[in-house]
Each structure stands twice: as structure tokens, then as C-alpha cells.
Coordinates of C-alpha atoms and ligand atoms in Angstrom, one line a residue:
M1 CA 28.1 -83.5 46.1
A2 CA 31.2 -81.4 46.9
H3 CA 29.4 -78.5 45.4
F4 CA 26.2 -79.2 47.4
R5 CA 28.4 -79.2 50.5
R6 CA 29.8 -75.8 49.5
W7 CA 26.2 -74.5 49.2
G8 CA 25.3 -76.0 52.6
L9 CA 22.9 -78.5 51.0
A10 CA 24.8 -81.8 51.2
E11 CA 22.9 -82.9 54.3
Q12 CA 19.5 -82.1 52.6
V13 CA 20.5 -84.1 49.6
R14 CA 21.5 -87.0 51.8
R15 CA 18.3 -86.9 53.7
A16 CA 16.3 -86.6 50.5
S17 CA 17.7 -89.9 49.1
P18 CA 15.0 -92.5 49.3
L19 CA 17.7 -95.1 50.2
P20 CA 19.1 -94.9 53.8
D21 CA 22.9 -94.4 54.4
S22 CA 23.2 -98.0 55.5
Y23 CA 21.9 -99.3 52.1
P24 CA 24.8 -100.9 50.2
R25 CA 25.9 -98.9 47.2
D26 CA 26.7 -102.1 45.3
I27 CA 25.9 -103.2 41.8
I28 CA 25.2 -106.8 41.1
F29 CA 25.2 -108.6 37.8
A30 CA 23.0 -111.7 37.7
T31 CA 21.2 -113.9 35.2
R32 CA 17.8 -112.7 36.6
L33 CA 16.6 -111.0 39.7
F34 CA 15.8 -114.4 41.1
G35 CA 18.8 -116.0 39.3
Q36 CA 22.5 -116.6 39.8
E37 CA 24.9 -113.9 40.6
L38 CA 27.7 -113.3 38.0
A39 CA 29.7 -110.4 39.4
R40 CA 29.5 -107.6 42.0
F41 CA 30.9 -104.1 42.3
Q42 CA 31.1 -102.7 45.8
N43 CA 31.0 -99.0 46.6
A44 CA 29.9 -98.2 43.1
F45 CA 30.5 -94.6 42.0
F46 CA 32.2 -94.2 45.5
G47 CA 28.7 -93.8 47.0
D48 CA 29.3 -95.8 50.2
Q49 CA 28.0 -93.5 52.9
Q50 CA 29.9 -95.3 55.7
L51 CA 33.4 -94.7 54.3
R52 CA 35.5 -91.6 54.7
D53 CA 37.8 -91.1 51.7
E54 CA 40.8 -88.8 51.8
R55 CA 40.2 -87.7 48.2
F56 CA 36.8 -86.1 48.6
P57 CA 34.6 -84.6 51.4
E58 CA 31.3 -86.1 50.3
A59 CA 30.4 -89.6 49.0
A60 CA 28.4 -89.7 45.8
Q61 CA 24.6 -89.9 46.3
W62 CA 22.2 -92.3 44.7
I63 CA 19.1 -90.2 44.4
P64 CA 16.5 -89.6 41.7
Q65 CA 16.6 -86.3 39.8
Y66 CA 13.2 -85.2 41.1
K67 CA 14.4 -85.4 44.7
I68 CA 17.5 -83.3 43.8
E69 CA 15.3 -80.8 42.1
A70 CA 13.1 -80.6 45.2
V71 CA 16.1 -79.7 47.3
L72 CA 17.2 -77.1 44.9
R73 CA 13.7 -75.6 44.6
E74 CA 13.5 -75.3 48.4
A75 CA 16.9 -73.7 48.5
I76 CA 16.1 -71.2 45.8
A77 CA 12.9 -70.2 47.5
T78 CA 15.0 -68.8 50.3
K79 CA 17.0 -66.5 48.0
P80 CA 15.3 -63.1 47.8
R81 CA 16.9 -62.1 44.6
T82 CA 15.9 -65.2 42.6
S83 CA 12.5 -65.9 41.1
L84 CA 11.6 -69.4 39.9
L85 CA 8.8 -69.3 37.3
F86 CA 7.1 -72.5 36.2
G87 CA 4.8 -72.8 33.2
H88 CA 6.8 -70.4 31.2
R89 CA 8.2 -71.4 27.8
L90 CA 10.9 -69.5 26.0
C91 CA 9.8 -68.8 22.4
R92 CA 12.6 -66.6 21.1
L93 CA 15.3 -64.2 22.1
R94 CA 17.2 -61.3 20.8
Q95 CA 20.2 -59.5 22.1
D96 CA 22.0 -56.2 21.8
E97 CA 25.1 -54.5 23.3
D98 CA 23.6 -54.3 26.7
G99 CA 21.5 -57.3 27.2
V100 CA 19.1 -60.1 26.1
V101 CA 15.3 -60.0 25.7
A102 CA 13.6 -63.3 26.0
T103 CA 10.0 -63.7 24.7
V104 CA 8.3 -66.1 27.0
E105 CA 4.9 -67.7 26.7
R106 CA 2.8 -68.0 29.9
D107 CA -0.9 -69.1 29.8
G108 CA -1.1 -68.5 26.1
E109 CA 0.3 -64.9 26.5
E110 CA 3.7 -63.7 25.5
V111 CA 5.8 -61.6 27.9
E112 CA 9.2 -60.1 27.5
L113 CA 11.9 -60.6 30.1
R114 CA 15.1 -58.5 29.9
A115 CA 18.4 -59.6 31.4
R116 CA 22.1 -58.8 31.0
Y117 CA 22.9 -62.4 30.3
L118 CA 20.8 -65.5 29.5
V119 CA 21.8 -69.2 30.1
G120 CA 20.0 -71.9 28.2
A121 CA 19.8 -74.8 30.5
D122 CA 16.8 -76.1 28.6
G123 CA 17.8 -79.7 28.0
G124 CA 18.5 -81.8 24.9
R125 CA 16.0 -80.1 22.7
S126 CA 17.2 -76.7 23.7
E127 CA 15.4 -73.8 22.1
V128 CA 18.1 -71.5 23.2
R129 CA 20.6 -73.6 21.2
T130 CA 18.4 -73.1 18.1
Q131 CA 18.1 -69.4 18.8
I132 CA 21.9 -68.8 18.8
D133 CA 22.5 -71.1 15.8
A134 CA 24.6 -73.5 17.7
R135 CA 24.7 -77.0 16.3
M136 CA 25.0 -80.4 17.9
E137 CA 27.8 -82.5 16.3
G138 CA 28.3 -86.3 16.6
D139 CA 26.0 -89.3 16.6
A140 CA 22.4 -88.6 17.3
A141 CA 20.0 -91.3 18.7
Y142 CA 22.4 -94.2 17.9
M143 CA 20.6 -96.6 20.2
R144 CA 17.0 -96.5 21.6
N145 CA 16.0 -97.8 25.0
F146 CA 12.8 -98.7 26.8
L147 CA 12.2 -97.6 30.4
A148 CA 9.5 -98.5 32.8
V149 CA 8.7 -97.7 36.4
Y150 CA 6.9 -100.5 38.3
R151 CA 5.6 -101.1 41.8
A152 CA 6.2 -104.6 43.1
P153 CA 5.0 -104.9 46.7
G154 CA 7.3 -107.0 48.8
L155 CA 9.9 -107.5 46.0
S156 CA 12.9 -106.1 47.9
Q157 CA 12.3 -108.6 50.7
R158 CA 12.0 -111.5 48.4
V159 CA 15.0 -111.0 46.1
P160 CA 17.4 -113.8 46.9
L161 CA 20.4 -111.7 45.8
S162 CA 22.0 -109.2 48.3
R163 CA 20.7 -105.7 48.3
A164 CA 22.1 -103.5 45.6
I165 CA 21.3 -100.1 44.0
S166 CA 21.0 -101.8 40.6
Y167 CA 20.9 -105.3 39.2
W168 CA 22.2 -105.9 35.7
L169 CA 20.4 -108.9 34.3
V170 CA 22.2 -111.0 31.7
N171 CA 20.0 -113.6 30.0
P172 CA 18.9 -114.4 26.4
D173 CA 15.2 -113.2 26.5
A174 CA 15.2 -110.1 28.7
P175 CA 18.7 -108.6 29.2
A176 CA 18.0 -105.4 31.3
V177 CA 18.9 -103.3 34.3
T178 CA 16.5 -103.0 37.2
G179 CA 16.7 -101.6 40.7
P180 CA 14.8 -100.1 43.6
M181 CA 14.0 -96.4 43.5
D182 CA 13.0 -96.3 47.1
E183 CA 12.4 -98.6 50.0
D184 CA 8.7 -98.8 49.1
D185 CA 9.1 -101.2 46.2
L186 CA 9.1 -98.7 43.4
W187 CA 11.5 -100.1 40.8
F188 CA 12.9 -99.1 37.5
F189 CA 13.5 -101.3 34.5
S190 CA 15.6 -100.3 31.4
T191 CA 16.5 -102.3 28.3
Q192 CA 17.8 -101.6 24.8
L193 CA 15.5 -101.7 21.8
K194 CA 17.4 -103.4 19.1
G195 CA 17.2 -102.0 15.6
D196 CA 13.8 -100.8 14.6
T197 CA 12.0 -102.7 17.5
P198 CA 9.0 -100.5 18.4
A199 CA 8.6 -99.4 22.0
Y200 CA 7.0 -102.1 24.0
D201 CA 3.3 -101.9 24.7
L202 CA 2.1 -102.6 28.2
D203 CA 1.6 -106.3 27.6
E204 CA 5.1 -106.7 26.2
A205 CA 6.6 -104.6 28.9
R206 CA 4.9 -106.7 31.5
R207 CA 6.3 -109.9 29.8
R208 CA 9.8 -108.6 29.7
I209 CA 9.9 -107.4 33.3
G210 CA 8.5 -110.7 34.4
L211 CA 11.2 -112.5 32.5
A212 CA 13.9 -110.3 33.9
I213 CA 12.6 -110.9 37.5
G214 CA 12.5 -114.6 36.7
A215 CA 9.9 -115.5 39.4
D216 CA 6.2 -115.2 39.9
V217 CA 6.0 -111.8 41.6
P218 CA 3.0 -109.4 41.3
F219 CA 3.8 -105.9 40.0
D220 CA 2.1 -102.9 38.4
I221 CA 3.6 -100.8 35.7
L222 CA 3.2 -97.1 36.5
E223 CA 5.1 -95.4 33.7
T224 CA 6.8 -96.4 30.4
D225 CA 8.9 -94.3 28.2
T226 CA 11.7 -94.5 25.6
W227 CA 14.9 -92.6 25.5
S228 CA 17.7 -92.5 23.0
A229 CA 21.4 -92.6 23.5
H230 CA 23.4 -89.8 21.8
R231 CA 27.0 -88.8 21.5
L232 CA 26.6 -85.1 20.8
L233 CA 28.5 -81.9 21.6
A234 CA 27.5 -78.4 20.6
N235 CA 29.9 -76.6 18.2
R236 CA 29.8 -73.6 20.5
Y237 CA 28.6 -72.8 24.0
R238 CA 28.1 -69.1 23.7
L239 CA 26.9 -66.3 21.4
K240 CA 27.7 -62.9 22.9
R241 CA 25.4 -62.7 26.0
V242 CA 23.8 -66.0 25.7
F243 CA 25.3 -69.3 27.0
L244 CA 24.4 -73.0 26.9
A245 CA 24.7 -75.4 29.8
G246 CA 23.9 -79.0 30.6
D247 CA 22.2 -81.3 28.2
A248 CA 21.5 -78.3 26.0
C249 CA 25.2 -78.5 24.8
H250 CA 26.3 -82.1 25.5
L251 CA 24.5 -85.4 25.4
H252 CA 25.9 -88.9 26.0
P253 CA 24.6 -92.3 27.2
P254 CA 23.8 -92.3 30.9
M255 CA 26.3 -95.1 31.6
G256 CA 28.6 -93.9 34.3
G257 CA 26.0 -91.3 35.6
Y258 CA 27.8 -88.2 34.3
G259 CA 24.9 -86.2 32.9
M260 CA 23.7 -84.4 35.9
N261 CA 27.3 -84.0 37.2
M262 CA 28.2 -82.4 33.9
G263 CA 25.3 -80.0 34.0
I264 CA 26.1 -78.9 37.6
G265 CA 29.8 -78.6 36.6
D266 CA 28.8 -76.2 33.7
A267 CA 26.5 -74.2 36.0
V268 CA 29.3 -73.9 38.7
D269 CA 31.9 -72.8 36.1
L270 CA 29.7 -70.3 34.4
G271 CA 28.0 -69.2 37.6
W272 CA 31.0 -67.8 39.4
K273 CA 32.2 -66.2 36.2
L274 CA 28.9 -64.4 35.5
A275 CA 28.8 -63.3 39.2
A276 CA 32.4 -62.0 38.9
V277 CA 31.5 -59.9 35.8
L278 CA 28.2 -58.6 37.3
N279 CA 30.0 -57.7 40.5
G280 CA 32.6 -55.7 38.5
W281 CA 35.8 -57.7 39.0
G282 CA 35.6 -60.3 36.2
G283 CA 36.5 -59.5 32.6
E284 CA 35.2 -60.6 29.3
V285 CA 38.0 -63.2 29.0
L286 CA 36.6 -65.0 32.0
L287 CA 33.3 -65.5 30.2
D288 CA 35.2 -66.8 27.1
S289 CA 37.0 -69.3 29.3
Y290 CA 33.7 -71.1 30.1
E291 CA 33.5 -72.7 26.7
A292 CA 37.3 -73.4 26.6
E293 CA 37.1 -75.2 29.9
R294 CA 33.8 -77.0 29.9
R295 CA 33.6 -78.0 26.2
A296 CA 36.9 -79.9 26.4
V297 CA 35.9 -81.9 29.5
A298 CA 32.5 -82.6 27.9
R299 CA 34.2 -84.2 24.9
L300 CA 36.2 -86.4 27.2
V301 CA 33.1 -87.5 29.3
I302 CA 31.1 -88.2 26.1
E303 CA 33.8 -90.6 24.9
E304 CA 33.9 -92.2 28.4
A305 CA 30.2 -92.7 28.6
A306 CA 30.0 -94.1 25.0
E307 CA 32.8 -96.6 25.9
N308 CA 30.7 -97.7 28.9
Y309 CA 27.7 -98.1 26.7
S310 CA 29.5 -100.3 24.3
F311 CA 29.4 -103.2 26.8
V312 CA 25.9 -103.7 28.3
T313 CA 23.9 -106.7 29.3
H314 CA 22.9 -108.1 25.9
H315 CA 26.6 -108.2 24.9
M316 CA 27.3 -110.5 27.8
V317 CA 24.7 -113.2 27.0
R318 CA 26.1 -116.7 26.2
E319 CA 24.3 -119.8 25.2
A320 CA 23.5 -122.3 28.0
M321 CA 24.5 -119.8 30.6
E322 CA 21.5 -120.6 32.9
G323 CA 21.7 -124.4 33.2
D324 CA 22.4 -126.3 36.3
D325 CA 25.3 -128.6 35.2
P326 CA 29.0 -127.7 35.7
S327 CA 29.6 -126.6 32.1
C328 CA 26.9 -123.9 32.6
A329 CA 28.4 -122.8 35.9
A330 CA 31.8 -122.6 34.1
I331 CA 30.2 -120.3 31.4
R332 CA 28.8 -118.1 34.1
N333 CA 32.2 -117.9 35.8
E334 CA 33.7 -116.8 32.5
I335 CA 31.0 -114.2 32.0
G336 CA 31.5 -113.0 35.5
R337 CA 35.3 -112.5 34.8
S338 CA 34.6 -110.6 31.7
I339 CA 32.1 -108.3 33.5
T340 CA 34.6 -107.7 36.3
A341 CA 37.3 -106.8 33.8
G342 CA 35.0 -104.8 31.5
K343 CA 32.7 -102.9 33.8
A344 CA 35.0 -101.8 36.6
R345 CA 35.8 -98.7 34.6
E346 CA 32.1 -97.7 34.6
F347 CA 31.6 -98.0 38.3
H348 CA 35.0 -96.8 39.6
A349 CA 36.0 -94.1 37.1
I350 CA 36.9 -91.6 39.8
N351 CA 39.3 -89.7 37.6
V352 CA 36.4 -88.8 35.2
V353 CA 34.7 -87.0 38.1
L354 CA 37.6 -85.6 40.2
G355 CA 40.4 -85.5 37.6
L356 CA 38.9 -83.3 35.0
R357 CA 41.3 -80.4 34.2
Y358 CA 40.9 -77.1 32.6
E359 CA 43.2 -75.3 30.2
S360 CA 42.2 -71.8 29.4
Q361 CA 43.3 -68.2 29.4
V362 CA 42.5 -67.7 33.1
I363 CA 44.6 -70.7 34.3
V364 CA 48.3 -69.9 34.9
A365 CA 49.9 -73.2 33.9
D366 CA 53.1 -74.1 35.7
G367 CA 54.7 -76.4 33.1
M368 CA 54.4 -79.6 35.2
V369 CA 53.5 -82.5 33.0
A370 CA 50.3 -84.4 33.6
P371 CA 50.5 -88.1 34.5
T372 CA 49.1 -90.5 31.9
W373 CA 45.3 -90.4 31.9
D374 CA 43.6 -93.4 33.5
P375 CA 39.9 -93.1 34.2
M376 CA 40.1 -95.2 37.3
V377 CA 43.1 -93.6 38.9
Y378 CA 42.8 -90.2 40.4
L379 CA 46.1 -88.8 41.6
P380 CA 45.3 -85.6 43.4
D381 CA 47.8 -82.8 42.6
A382 CA 47.6 -79.1 42.5
R383 CA 48.8 -78.4 39.0
P384 CA 46.8 -75.3 37.8
G385 CA 43.6 -76.3 36.0
G386 CA 42.9 -79.3 38.2
L387 CA 40.7 -79.7 41.2
A388 CA 42.3 -78.5 44.4
P389 CA 43.3 -81.6 46.3
H390 CA 41.1 -82.5 49.2
H391 CA 42.5 -83.2 52.7
W392 CA 41.0 -84.0 56.1
L393 CA 42.6 -81.7 58.6
A394 CA 43.8 -82.7 62.0
D395 CA 40.7 -81.3 63.7
G396 CA 38.5 -83.6 61.5
S397 CA 37.3 -80.8 59.2
S398 CA 37.5 -80.8 55.4
L399 CA 40.1 -78.5 53.9
Y400 CA 37.3 -77.4 51.5
D401 CA 35.2 -76.1 54.4
H402 CA 38.0 -73.5 55.0
F403 CA 37.9 -72.1 51.5
G404 CA 36.1 -68.8 50.8
T405 CA 33.0 -68.4 48.7
D406 CA 35.1 -66.6 46.0
F407 CA 38.8 -67.0 45.5
T408 CA 41.0 -68.5 48.2
L409 CA 44.7 -68.2 48.7
L410 CA 46.0 -71.3 50.5
A411 CA 49.3 -70.2 52.2
L412 CA 51.3 -73.0 53.8
D413 CA 54.3 -72.8 56.2
G414 CA 56.8 -71.4 53.7
A415 CA 54.6 -68.7 52.3
Q416 CA 56.2 -65.3 52.8
A417 CA 53.9 -62.9 54.8
D418 CA 54.8 -59.9 52.6
E419 CA 54.0 -61.8 49.4
V420 CA 50.7 -62.9 50.8
A421 CA 50.0 -59.3 51.7
R422 CA 50.9 -58.1 48.2
L423 CA 48.6 -60.6 46.6
E424 CA 45.8 -59.6 49.0
A425 CA 46.4 -56.0 48.2
A426 CA 46.3 -56.6 44.5
A427 CA 43.0 -58.6 44.8
D428 CA 41.6 -55.8 46.9
R429 CA 42.5 -53.2 44.3
L430 CA 40.7 -55.2 41.6
G431 CA 37.7 -55.7 43.9
M432 CA 38.2 -59.5 43.7
P433 CA 37.1 -61.1 47.0
L434 CA 40.0 -63.2 48.3
T435 CA 40.0 -65.4 51.5
V436 CA 43.4 -66.1 52.8
V437 CA 43.7 -69.6 54.5
R438 CA 46.9 -70.0 56.4
L439 CA 47.6 -73.6 57.4
A440 CA 50.9 -74.5 59.0
G441 CA 52.3 -77.7 60.4
D442 CA 50.7 -80.2 58.1
P443 CA 53.4 -81.7 55.9
A444 CA 50.7 -83.7 54.0
L445 CA 49.4 -80.5 52.6
R446 CA 52.8 -79.4 51.3
T447 CA 53.1 -82.7 49.5
L448 CA 49.6 -82.6 48.1
Y449 CA 49.9 -79.0 46.9
G450 CA 53.5 -79.0 45.8
A451 CA 53.8 -75.2 46.5
E452 CA 53.6 -72.8 49.4
M453 CA 50.9 -70.6 47.8
T454 CA 48.0 -71.7 45.7
L455 CA 45.2 -69.6 44.3
I456 CA 42.0 -71.6 44.3
R457 CA 38.9 -70.4 42.3
P458 CA 35.3 -70.4 43.6
D459 CA 34.8 -73.7 41.8
Q460 CA 37.7 -75.3 43.8
H461 CA 39.9 -75.5 40.7
V462 CA 43.5 -74.3 41.0
A463 CA 44.3 -71.1 39.1
W464 CA 47.9 -70.6 40.1
R465 CA 50.5 -72.1 42.5
A466 CA 54.1 -71.3 43.3
D467 CA 56.5 -71.2 46.3
C468 CA 56.9 -67.5 45.9
L469 CA 55.5 -64.7 43.7
D470 CA 56.7 -65.5 40.2
H471 CA 54.5 -62.8 38.6
D472 CA 53.5 -59.3 39.4
P473 CA 50.6 -59.8 41.8
A474 CA 48.5 -57.2 39.9
Y475 CA 49.0 -59.2 36.7
L476 CA 48.2 -62.4 38.4
V477 CA 44.9 -61.4 39.8
A478 CA 43.9 -59.7 36.6
R479 CA 44.9 -62.8 34.6
I480 CA 42.8 -65.2 36.7
S481 CA 39.8 -62.9 36.7
G482 CA 40.0 -62.5 32.9
V483 CA 40.7 -58.8 33.1
E484 CA 44.1 -58.2 31.5
P485 CA 45.3 -61.3 29.7
A486 CA 47.6 -59.4 27.3
I487 CA 50.1 -58.1 29.9
P488 CA 53.4 -59.9 29.3
E489 CA 54.5 -62.3 32.0
T490 CA 57.4 -61.0 34.0
S491 CA 59.3 -62.5 36.9
T492 CA 59.7 -60.3 39.9
Ligands
FAD501 C1 17.7 -93.0 31.3 C2 18.5 -91.9 31.8 C3 19.3 -92.1 32.9 C4 20.1 -91.1 33.4 N1 20.9 -91.4 34.6 C5 21.7 -90.4 35.0 C6 22.5 -90.7 36.2 O1 22.4 -91.8 36.8 N2 23.3 -89.7 36.7 C7 23.4 -88.5 36.0 O2 24.1 -87.6 36.5 N3 22.6 -88.2 34.9 C8 21.8 -89.2 34.4 N4 21.0 -88.9 33.3 C9 21.2 -87.6 32.6 C10 20.5 -86.5 33.3 O3 19.1 -86.8 33.4 C11 20.6 -85.2 32.4 O4 22.0 -85.0 32.1 C12 20.1 -84.0 33.2 O5 18.8 -84.1 33.5 C13 20.4 -82.7 32.4 O6 19.9 -81.6 33.1 P1 19.5 -80.3 32.3 O7 19.1 -79.4 33.4 O8 20.7 -79.9 31.5 O9 18.4 -80.7 31.3 P2 16.9 -81.2 31.7 O10 16.9 -82.1 32.9 O11 16.4 -81.8 30.4 O12 16.1 -79.9 32.0 C14 15.8 -79.0 31.0 C15 14.6 -78.1 31.5 O13 14.3 -77.1 30.6 C16 12.9 -77.0 30.3 N5 12.7 -76.4 29.0 C17 13.0 -77.0 27.8 N6 12.7 -76.1 26.8 C18 12.2 -75.0 27.4 C19 11.7 -73.8 26.9 N7 11.6 -73.5 25.6 N8 11.3 -72.8 27.8 C20 11.4 -73.0 29.1 N9 11.9 -74.2 29.6 C21 12.2 -75.2 28.8 C22 12.4 -78.4 30.4 O14 11.1 -78.4 30.7 C23 13.3 -78.9 31.6 O15 12.7 -78.6 32.8 C24 20.2 -89.9 32.8 C25 19.4 -89.7 31.6 C26 18.6 -90.7 31.1 C27 17.8 -90.4 29.9

């Protein structure tokens, strides 16, 4: 959402969400939809639209992928240099020193498209991945799942539990997750298929959904599907002029909601680097840093999602958990406690979103040691490689809104004017666009950034920070734009 804000699209995404801002972003665990509550997580994924958080400028959004894609399609349509072609299928590609030729099938005919670079954002079955001989490594399809979309008129009004974005249902005969997709009683239903269980036919799906709801409620199944959980990472993200991004190079269970974030994160990281190269100020090393940065964080996120997936509703079921007598209530309390302890990490793992750090050739590390990793604790700091810390300024604006579209130099009270000017001049000589943001009189910023000067990349990650110029400015700008990594580091 911070990136959508940067692109001027956050408001459109918010408006496109089928659930209004006032809808509680809670997740409820219960025996059935018409059963007893076991546990509840408020502000899941930090999506509460009513709260203002110091750590980020935009709350997370609960929105179906097709709605996000509609917003992006509309935005792309306004970009005169971008064409969006539907109904085209990449068949094969070849590349030479100067570019890539993609052979694409359209209405049964093959056409060739030539480009300087090609990005395969073509999903889990990526043809581009095959074409560049990249290999997915890890566990493939280690758990199958059944998914249905159903319409249940009036269900939202009748559910005795409070409103929530999803309900995790823990019971012996239909453990599942269900939730509203809009305010018009379109609901999803998802459950694991144990072992070799075949995908449910419509009758079985209807029976399971009925059991999960736990009341006589009319509904129609509109769609069914199966999906498999993977834990896979591509052995490489690049071959010369061809790159992979999104599900094409990493796949993990959806628990934690990281998939789309990761794809957007890849696109953002690679996007500004390709733009820098095409605009003449980015070097080859910048393109190499894409894999170094994004593959490492994908590995971490895959493990996190797999950990979340190891404790789902059917693991929580206990005998006699639904009875009326006190011993059953005691069992439910126990289950509730284990859910509260075991699932908080999935719904409140803010560090897995904001705390991902890059180590690469284009990051100038400052030797500060990272705090111990905790998925649920995000401690903003401006060590190079991490996300630039967010801050609400005295005038109510987000610090991020002051950053430029390319590199930003954040200069605080103690930044020397002549050093800022030398950095600006060096960037100018390289052709690297640099916006200087001078902010004085806010001690909180000095504490957050721990330095008087910070160079922030277009993706809002910190490339370098120091109180004064500790490198030749020409070296510094060349290093962070991947132009001259080999120049020895010298103090000035
Ligand atoms: C059940 C489930 C729940 C999920 N929940 C979440 C969630 O809550 N939050 C989250 O962030 N993520 C979630 N995800 C993951 C998310 O859907 C994916 O990570 C995301 O869609 C990946 O985007 P992508 O663009 O990389 O690939 P895709 O969305 O798969 O898009 C790839 C595109 O490439 C096209 N394509 C494929 N081959 C070719 C070809 N040869 N030529 C031309 N085009 C081609 C396809 O048609 C498709 O349009 C979930 C996934 C599942 C299965």
C-alpha cells in the first residue's frame, strides 16, 4: 500500500475494496459460523482503516486480486508509453547482446516482439522460467486445498459472531476458513484436502460448506477450484536480459498474505533498476543486485508462510469441543489459548512486511549490527538495506510524500550545506536524479535515522547514511547506482 501511495493510487485501491473502511479488520476463530467463538485477532495484518500508525503511511488493504488488477489496468491505460495486450501467449524467447525477441501467439498466429529486456511475471507455471532454464527448488505441492465461492443471501446479517474479514472454523467434520468477499453476501470457503482425497464434487462441497456454517442457511456455489501449497524458490532470477518476478520465481502457502506483496516488491525493486539502466545512469551491477536482494527476502518469507501453514484449523480440533457442559467449555478455552499463542505471528508479523532488509553490491553497509530477528517486532531504523523509517511530520504529512520519484537525500539539521551540494553535484554528473529533502527541527527524525544524511532509493530502502561524507561523493553515487563498484573505498 505504501507503493500504491507513491504511485498516487492508494485512494483508488481503498475505494475499490468491497468492504468499507468501517468494516472491522478482525479475524475470528470459532467452532462454526453459527458456533462458539474461540479466539479473535483485531487489526489483522494492520489493516484497520481507522488507526494512524507511526510506522507506515497506509494501512494494509483487504481486497480481492481482481479488484487490485482493475485499478492497475486503469492506471496503465493512462500511460502513453505502455501497451497492455490481452490474449497474447508467450511461446518462446531468444536473446542476443542487444535485446530479447519474444515469440507470442495471438489468435492462432505467432508474432515477434523485440525488447531490450524482458520480465517474466507469468506466475507459478512460468514459461519464461522454462525458457531461461531456471529451476524451482524446494517442496512442490506438499498440501492440496479445496476452494469455493458461494453466494448466501442474508448470511452476513444472520451470523451471530461479530463481523470479521475471515472466520477460521475449528470442528471435527468441516475444519475450514470462510469469509465475506463483499457486502453482497459473496463468500469464500477454503479447506485442506488430506492425503489423496479427491477434489470435492458439488454435492460434497455443499455438504462441507453447510457443516462449516452450522445452520440451515440457503447458499449457491458459484465456483470451485483446487490449489496446492508449495515451498519453492527459483535457483536464479535472471539470465542476461531476462528476469523473473512474482510467483514465477517464488511460491509459498498463502498464510500471512505475502504472495502479492512479494510480487509487487520484486516489480518495484527491478522496475527502478531497469529504468535507471534505460535512462543511462544505472549500471550492470544494479541489475545483478535484483536477484541478490529479492531472492534472499523470498527465502525468508517462504519459511515464514510455511511456518504459518503448519498450524491450521484441522490441527486445532479436539474431541468433545462443541458440547454444552463445562468440560467442553474448558476444552474450547484451551484451544482458544493455543490459537492466541500460535496464530498471532501470522496476523501481526509486521516485521515480515516492513523489516525486510537487502544486502547487495549497491547498498553501502555502515557496520551497525541488526537487532535479533522477530517477525512480530518491527523496529524502524535507517541501517542501509532496510526500509527508510516512516514518520508523520508536524504538518500532518507523511515523510514519504516528500521523497522524490528517484533517489532522495534526506538532510537533517546537522547536514553540512557544502557536503549536500557535493553529493548533488556528483549525482548530477552521473545523470542520477536526486531530490534533496531538508528537514530541520524535528528531533524524532534524527533519532529514527541515526545520521544527518541518508540516501534513499526509489523503492524507499536506504542505500547509505552518515553524519558527514565518509566517501568520495562520486564513488558513492556510482556505487549505489551500480556503475563503479570496484573503486576502493576511501575516507575523505
Ligand atoms: C488460495 C490463495 C490465496 C492467496 N491469498 C493471498 C493473499 O491473501 N495475499 C497475497 O498477497 N497473496 C495471496 N495469494 C498469492 C497471490 O495470488 C500470488 O502471489 C499472486 O497472484 C502472484 O502474482 P503474479 O503476477 O506473480 O502471478 P499470477 O497472478 O499467477 O499472474 C501471472 C499472469 O501471467 C499470465 N501468463 C502465464 N503464462 C503466460 C504466457 N506463456 N504468456 C502470457 N501470459 C502468461 C497468466 O495468465 C497470469 O495472468 C494467494 C494465492 C492463493 C492460491
